[in-house]
Coordinates of N, CA and C in Angstrom, one line a residue:
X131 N 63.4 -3.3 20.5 CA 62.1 -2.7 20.2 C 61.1 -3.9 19.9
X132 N 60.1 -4.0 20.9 CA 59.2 -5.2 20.7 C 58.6 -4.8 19.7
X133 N 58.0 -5.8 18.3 CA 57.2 -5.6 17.0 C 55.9 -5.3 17.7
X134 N 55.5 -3.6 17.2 CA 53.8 -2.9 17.7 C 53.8 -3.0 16.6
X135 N 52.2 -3.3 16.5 CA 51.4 -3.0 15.3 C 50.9 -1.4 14.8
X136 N 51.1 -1.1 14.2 CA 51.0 0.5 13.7 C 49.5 1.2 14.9
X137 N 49.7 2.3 14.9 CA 49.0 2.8 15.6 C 47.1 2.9 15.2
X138 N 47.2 3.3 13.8 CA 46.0 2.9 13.3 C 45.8 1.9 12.4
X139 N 44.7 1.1 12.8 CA 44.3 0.2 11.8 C 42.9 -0.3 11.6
X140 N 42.6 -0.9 10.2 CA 41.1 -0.9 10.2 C 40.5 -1.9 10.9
X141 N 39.5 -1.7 11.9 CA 39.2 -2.9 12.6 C 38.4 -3.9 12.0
X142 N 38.1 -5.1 12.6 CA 37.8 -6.3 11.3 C 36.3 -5.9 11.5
X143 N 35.6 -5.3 12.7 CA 34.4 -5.0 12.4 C 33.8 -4.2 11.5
X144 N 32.0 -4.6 11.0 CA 31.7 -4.0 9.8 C 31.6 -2.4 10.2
X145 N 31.4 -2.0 9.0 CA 30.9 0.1 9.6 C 29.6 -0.3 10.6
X146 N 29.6 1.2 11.0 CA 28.1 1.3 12.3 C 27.2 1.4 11.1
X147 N 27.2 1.7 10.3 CA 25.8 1.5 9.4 C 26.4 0.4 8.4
X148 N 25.0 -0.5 8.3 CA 24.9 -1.5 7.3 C 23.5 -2.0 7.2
X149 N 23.3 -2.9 6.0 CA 21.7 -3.1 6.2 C 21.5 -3.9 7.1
X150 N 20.3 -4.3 7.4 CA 20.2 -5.3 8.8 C 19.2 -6.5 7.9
X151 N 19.7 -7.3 7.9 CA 18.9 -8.8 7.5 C 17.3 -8.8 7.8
X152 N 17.5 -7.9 8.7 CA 15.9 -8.3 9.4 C 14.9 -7.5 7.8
X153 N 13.9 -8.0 7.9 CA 13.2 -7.0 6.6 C 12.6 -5.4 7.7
X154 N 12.2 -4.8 6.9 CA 11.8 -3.1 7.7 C 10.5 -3.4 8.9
X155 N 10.9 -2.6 9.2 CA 9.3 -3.1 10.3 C 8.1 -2.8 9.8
X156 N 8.1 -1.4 8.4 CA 6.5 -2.3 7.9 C 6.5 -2.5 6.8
X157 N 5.8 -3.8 6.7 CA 5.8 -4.4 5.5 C 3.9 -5.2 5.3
X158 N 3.8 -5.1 3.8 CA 2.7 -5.3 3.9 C 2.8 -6.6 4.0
X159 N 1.5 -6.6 5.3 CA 0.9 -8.0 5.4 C 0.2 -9.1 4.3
X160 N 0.5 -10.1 4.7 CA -0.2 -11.2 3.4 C -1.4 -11.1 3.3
X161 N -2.1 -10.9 4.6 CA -3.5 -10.8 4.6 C -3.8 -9.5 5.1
X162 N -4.7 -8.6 4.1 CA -5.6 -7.4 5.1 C -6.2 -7.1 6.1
X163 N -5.8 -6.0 6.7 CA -6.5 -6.4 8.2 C -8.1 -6.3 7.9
X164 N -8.7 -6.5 8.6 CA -10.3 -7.1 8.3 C -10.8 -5.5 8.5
X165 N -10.2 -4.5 9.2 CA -11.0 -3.6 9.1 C -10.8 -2.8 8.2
X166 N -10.0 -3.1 6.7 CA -10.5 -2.3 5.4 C -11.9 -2.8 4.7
X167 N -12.3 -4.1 5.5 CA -13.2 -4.5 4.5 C -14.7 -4.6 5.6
X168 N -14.3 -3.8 6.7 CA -16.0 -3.9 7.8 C -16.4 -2.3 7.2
X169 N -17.8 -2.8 7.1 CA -18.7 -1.7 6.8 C -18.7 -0.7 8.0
X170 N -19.2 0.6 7.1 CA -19.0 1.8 8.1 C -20.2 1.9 9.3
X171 N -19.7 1.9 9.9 CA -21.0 2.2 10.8 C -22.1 2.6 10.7
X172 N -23.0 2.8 10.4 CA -24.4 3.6 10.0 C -25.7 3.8 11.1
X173 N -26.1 5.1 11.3 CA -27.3 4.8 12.7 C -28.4 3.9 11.7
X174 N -29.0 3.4 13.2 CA -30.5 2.7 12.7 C -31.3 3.1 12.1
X175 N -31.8 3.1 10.7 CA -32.5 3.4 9.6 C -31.8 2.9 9.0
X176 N -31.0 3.8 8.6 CA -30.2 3.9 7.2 C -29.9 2.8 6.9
X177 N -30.0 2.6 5.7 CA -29.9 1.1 5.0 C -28.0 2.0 3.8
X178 N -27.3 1.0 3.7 CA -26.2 1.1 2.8 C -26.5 1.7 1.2
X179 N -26.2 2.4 0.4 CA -26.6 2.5 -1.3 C -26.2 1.1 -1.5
X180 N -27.4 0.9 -2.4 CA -27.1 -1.1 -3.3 C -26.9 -0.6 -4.3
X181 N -25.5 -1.0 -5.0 CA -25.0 -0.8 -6.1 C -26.0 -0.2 -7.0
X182 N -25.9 0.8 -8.1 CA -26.8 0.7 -9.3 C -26.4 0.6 -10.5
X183 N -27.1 0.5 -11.4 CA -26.3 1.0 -12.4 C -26.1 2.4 -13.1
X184 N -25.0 2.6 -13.6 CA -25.2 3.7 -14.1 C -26.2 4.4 -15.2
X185 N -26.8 5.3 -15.1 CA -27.3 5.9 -16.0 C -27.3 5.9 -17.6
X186 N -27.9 6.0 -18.6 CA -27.3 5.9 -19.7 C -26.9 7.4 -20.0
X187 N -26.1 8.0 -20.9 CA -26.1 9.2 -21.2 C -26.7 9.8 -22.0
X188 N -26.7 10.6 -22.3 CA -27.8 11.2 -22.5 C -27.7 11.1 -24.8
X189 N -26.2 11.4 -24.9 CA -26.3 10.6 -26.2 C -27.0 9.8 -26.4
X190 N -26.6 8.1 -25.5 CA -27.4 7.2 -25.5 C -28.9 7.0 -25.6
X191 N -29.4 7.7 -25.5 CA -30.6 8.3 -25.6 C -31.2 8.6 -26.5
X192 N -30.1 9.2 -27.1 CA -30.8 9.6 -28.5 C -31.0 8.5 -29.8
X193 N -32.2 8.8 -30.5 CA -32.0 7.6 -31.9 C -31.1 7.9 -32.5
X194 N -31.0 6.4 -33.1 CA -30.1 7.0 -34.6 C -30.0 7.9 -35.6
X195 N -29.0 8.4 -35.8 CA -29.2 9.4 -36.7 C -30.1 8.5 -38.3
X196 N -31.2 8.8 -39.2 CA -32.0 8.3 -39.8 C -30.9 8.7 -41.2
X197 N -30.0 9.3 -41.6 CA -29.3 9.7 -42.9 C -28.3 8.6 -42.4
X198 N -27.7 7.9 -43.7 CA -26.1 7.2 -44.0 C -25.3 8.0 -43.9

């Protein structure tokens, strides 16, 4: 009887699933792509809102109460 090696055995390769070294395909970039930061398109006239400030409220508004 020539020495066989048992019929099953575990092969030295890894499982079909494992993680893959590579990193995932998305990953955030270091840099933003430039079109989160291009202004929206606007027709000709329209000018953009320029920041304001906000309002005071309407409490604010009011005087002091004049009693301690």
């Amino acid at each position: 009887m020539p020495d066989q090696p048992p019929a099953f055995t575990m092969p030295d390769q890894p499982p079909a699933f494992t993680m893959p070294e590579t990193p995932p395909a998305f990953t955030m970039p270091d840099q933003p792509p430039d079109v989160f930061f291009a202004p929206p398109e606007l027709p000709e006239g329209l000018v953009p809102d320029e920041p304001r400030e906000v309002p005071p409220s309407p409490e604010e508004l009011l005087p002091p109460p004049l009693g301690n």
